[in-house]
Coordinates of C-alpha atoms in Angstrom, one line a residue:
X29 CA 102.7 127.7 110.5
X30 CA 101.1 124.8 108.6
X31 CA 102.8 123.3 105.6
X32 CA 101.0 123.2 102.3
X33 CA 101.0 119.6 101.1
X34 CA 102.0 120.5 97.6
X35 CA 105.0 122.5 98.8
X36 CA 106.0 119.6 101.2
X37 CA 105.9 117.1 98.4
X38 CA 107.8 119.2 95.9
X39 CA 110.5 119.7 98.5
X40 CA 111.2 116.0 98.6
X41 CA 113.9 114.6 96.3
X42 CA 113.2 111.8 93.8
X43 CA 115.4 109.9 91.4
X44 CA 118.5 111.6 92.8
X45 CA 120.9 108.8 91.7
X46 CA 123.5 107.8 91.0
X47 CA 122.0 104.7 89.4
X48 CA 123.6 101.5 87.9
X49 CA 124.2 101.4 84.2
X50 CA 122.1 99.2 81.9
X51 CA 123.7 97.7 78.8
X52 CA 120.7 97.1 76.5
X53 CA 122.9 95.5 73.8
X54 CA 122.8 92.2 75.8
X55 CA 119.1 91.9 76.7
X56 CA 118.0 88.3 77.5
X57 CA 115.4 86.8 75.2
X58 CA 113.0 86.2 78.1
X59 CA 111.9 88.6 80.8
X60 CA 112.4 86.1 83.6
X61 CA 116.1 86.0 83.0
X62 CA 116.4 89.8 83.1
X63 CA 114.3 89.9 86.2
X64 CA 116.7 87.6 88.0
X65 CA 119.7 89.6 86.8
X66 CA 118.1 92.8 88.3
X67 CA 117.1 91.0 91.5
X68 CA 120.8 89.9 92.0
X69 CA 121.9 93.5 91.5
X70 CA 119.3 94.6 94.1
X71 CA 120.5 92.0 96.6
X72 CA 124.1 92.8 96.1
X73 CA 123.3 96.5 96.5
X74 CA 121.7 95.8 99.9
X75 CA 118.2 96.9 98.8
X76 CA 115.9 96.2 101.7
X77 CA 113.3 93.5 101.0
X78 CA 113.9 93.4 97.3
X79 CA 111.4 90.5 97.0
X80 CA 108.6 92.7 98.2
X81 CA 106.1 93.5 95.5
X82 CA 102.7 95.1 95.0
X83 CA 100.1 92.8 93.6
X84 CA 97.0 94.4 92.1
X85 CA 93.7 92.5 91.6
X86 CA 90.2 93.5 90.5
X87 CA 87.1 93.2 92.7
X88 CA 83.6 92.3 91.7
X89 CA 82.8 95.9 90.9
X90 CA 85.8 96.2 88.5
X91 CA 87.7 98.4 91.0
X92 CA 91.5 97.8 91.4
X93 CA 92.8 96.6 94.7
X94 CA 96.5 96.5 95.7
X95 CA 98.6 95.3 98.5
X96 CA 102.3 94.3 99.2
X97 CA 103.3 90.6 99.3
X98 CA 106.6 88.6 99.1
X99 CA 107.7 86.9 96.0
X100 CA 108.2 83.2 96.6
X101 CA 109.9 81.9 93.5
X102 CA 110.6 82.6 89.8
X103 CA 110.5 79.8 87.3
X104 CA 111.1 80.7 83.7
X105 CA 108.6 83.6 83.3
X106 CA 106.2 82.7 86.1
X107 CA 106.3 84.6 89.4
X108 CA 105.0 82.9 92.6
X109 CA 103.2 84.2 95.7
X110 CA 101.1 82.6 98.4
X111 CA 97.8 83.6 100.1
X112 CA 94.7 82.3 101.7
X113 CA 91.9 81.5 99.3
X114 CA 89.5 83.0 101.9
X115 CA 91.2 86.4 101.8
X116 CA 89.9 89.3 99.8
X117 CA 92.6 88.8 97.2
X118 CA 91.9 85.1 97.1
X119 CA 88.2 85.6 96.4
X120 CA 89.1 88.2 93.8
X121 CA 91.4 85.8 92.1
X122 CA 88.6 83.2 91.8
X123 CA 86.5 85.7 90.0
X124 CA 89.2 87.3 87.9
X125 CA 92.7 85.8 87.7
X126 CA 94.2 88.7 85.8
X127 CA 96.8 90.5 88.0
X128 CA 99.6 93.0 87.9
X129 CA 102.8 92.8 90.0
X130 CA 105.0 95.8 90.6
X131 CA 108.6 96.0 92.0
X132 CA 110.2 99.3 92.9
X133 CA 113.8 99.7 94.2
X134 CA 114.3 103.4 94.8
X135 CA 118.0 103.1 95.6
X136 CA 118.6 101.7 92.1
X137 CA 115.9 103.8 90.3
X138 CA 114.5 100.6 89.0
X139 CA 110.9 99.5 88.5
X140 CA 109.5 96.2 87.1
X141 CA 105.9 95.9 86.0
X142 CA 104.4 92.5 85.3
X143 CA 100.9 91.6 83.9
X144 CA 99.6 88.1 83.7
X145 CA 97.2 85.5 84.9
X146 CA 97.4 83.9 88.3
X147 CA 97.2 80.1 88.4
X148 CA 96.4 78.1 91.6
X149 CA 99.2 75.4 91.8
X150 CA 97.0 72.9 93.7
X151 CA 96.8 71.3 97.2
X152 CA 100.2 69.8 97.4
X153 CA 102.0 73.0 96.4
X154 CA 100.0 75.1 98.8
X155 CA 100.6 72.6 101.7
X156 CA 104.4 72.5 100.9
X157 CA 104.6 76.3 101.0
X158 CA 102.6 76.4 104.2
X159 CA 104.9 74.0 106.0
X160 CA 107.9 76.3 105.1
X161 CA 106.4 79.2 107.0
X162 CA 107.3 80.0 110.6
X163 CA 105.1 78.6 113.3
X164 CA 103.8 82.0 114.1
X165 CA 102.9 82.8 110.5
X166 CA 101.2 79.4 110.2
X167 CA 99.2 80.0 113.4
X168 CA 98.0 83.4 112.2
X169 CA 97.0 81.9 108.8
X170 CA 95.1 79.0 110.5
X171 CA 92.9 81.4 112.5
X172 CA 91.1 82.1 109.2
X173 CA 88.9 85.2 108.8
X174 CA 91.7 87.1 106.9
X175 CA 90.4 90.5 105.7
X176 CA 87.3 90.2 107.9
X177 CA 86.4 92.7 110.6
X178 CA 88.1 92.0 114.0
X179 CA 86.1 92.3 117.2
X180 CA 88.9 92.6 119.7
X181 CA 92.5 92.0 120.3
X182 CA 91.7 89.4 122.9
X183 CA 89.8 87.3 120.4
X184 CA 92.8 87.4 118.0
X185 CA 95.3 86.5 120.7
X186 CA 93.3 83.6 122.0
X187 CA 92.7 82.3 118.5
X188 CA 96.4 82.5 117.7
X189 CA 97.3 80.7 120.9
X190 CA 94.9 77.9 120.1
X191 CA 96.4 77.4 116.7
X192 CA 100.0 77.4 118.2
X193 CA 98.9 74.6 120.5
X194 CA 97.5 72.8 117.5
X195 CA 100.8 73.1 115.6
X196 CA 102.7 71.9 118.6
X197 CA 100.5 68.7 118.7
X198 CA 100.8 68.2 115.0
X199 CA 103.7 70.1 113.4
X200 CA 102.7 69.0 109.9
X201 CA 99.2 70.4 110.1
X202 CA 98.3 72.7 107.1
X203 CA 95.5 75.1 106.3
X204 CA 93.5 73.7 103.3
X205 CA 92.8 77.3 102.3
X206 CA 96.5 78.2 101.8
X207 CA 97.3 78.4 98.2
X208 CA 100.4 78.9 96.1
X209 CA 99.8 80.9 92.9
X210 CA 101.9 81.3 89.8
X211 CA 101.5 84.5 87.8
X212 CA 102.2 83.5 84.2
X213 CA 103.6 86.7 82.7
X214 CA 102.2 88.0 79.4
X215 CA 103.8 91.4 79.6
X216 CA 106.8 92.7 81.6
X217 CA 108.3 96.2 81.5
X218 CA 111.7 97.1 82.9
X219 CA 112.1 100.7 83.8
X220 CA 115.5 102.4 84.6
X221 CA 115.0 105.8 86.1
X222 CA 117.1 108.8 85.2
X223 CA 117.6 112.0 87.3
X224 CA 116.9 114.1 84.2
X225 CA 113.8 112.0 83.5
X226 CA 115.2 110.4 80.3
X227 CA 114.1 107.1 81.6
X228 CA 115.0 103.8 79.8
X229 CA 112.0 101.4 79.3
X230 CA 112.0 98.0 77.7
X231 CA 108.7 96.1 77.4
X232 CA 108.5 92.3 76.7
X233 CA 105.3 91.1 75.2
X234 CA 104.3 87.5 74.7
X235 CA 102.8 87.0 71.2
X236 CA 102.0 83.5 69.8
X237 CA 104.3 81.9 72.4
X238 CA 107.3 84.1 71.6
X239 CA 108.6 87.1 73.6
X240 CA 109.0 90.4 71.6
X241 CA 111.0 93.3 72.9
X242 CA 110.1 97.0 72.5
X243 CA 111.9 100.1 73.5
X244 CA 109.4 102.7 74.9
X245 CA 109.6 106.5 75.1
X246 CA 110.3 107.8 78.7

């Protein structure tokens, strides 16, 4: 007997809790500080890969495009990630630097949404991030062709092997296409889920250089 998709999906639990409390009387004046507070709670709660985030860009046709990446750093209200400039997202960022980042930690019922502008931090920053990657990750990045069609597994394996040999000969070699980006936040929303759907939402908006806080309806 086949299962109707709608029935299968409705049978799944969501926002079952219990979730941590959130004292909104002591909200930081900047979203970056609250983000780090929530990130520490996620780490202490053993949330798996709490630094994983969805980054959404816009292609040349104006269509949204999203994928999951790893957060590299947080400085004040800027959120850092790295990517090849030759990748699809890298090309999209050249045409339109406006992006959105989304974090979701189901075990805590917490979601963070960030909107801002991605800034290329330059050659030195990209090279420094690249050198901190594992040898295998560097070799894959140095093969190039990210997001392009792959002809065969053999071609991929031989290309990675060639780049691994190159790294062994020159451990400091970097890919000039590897870039470190900072998303300078302009709007950040913190969302605390509630089993009864009385969600708590706080939005920070940057206006004339100052952060303003707004409580939102669920």
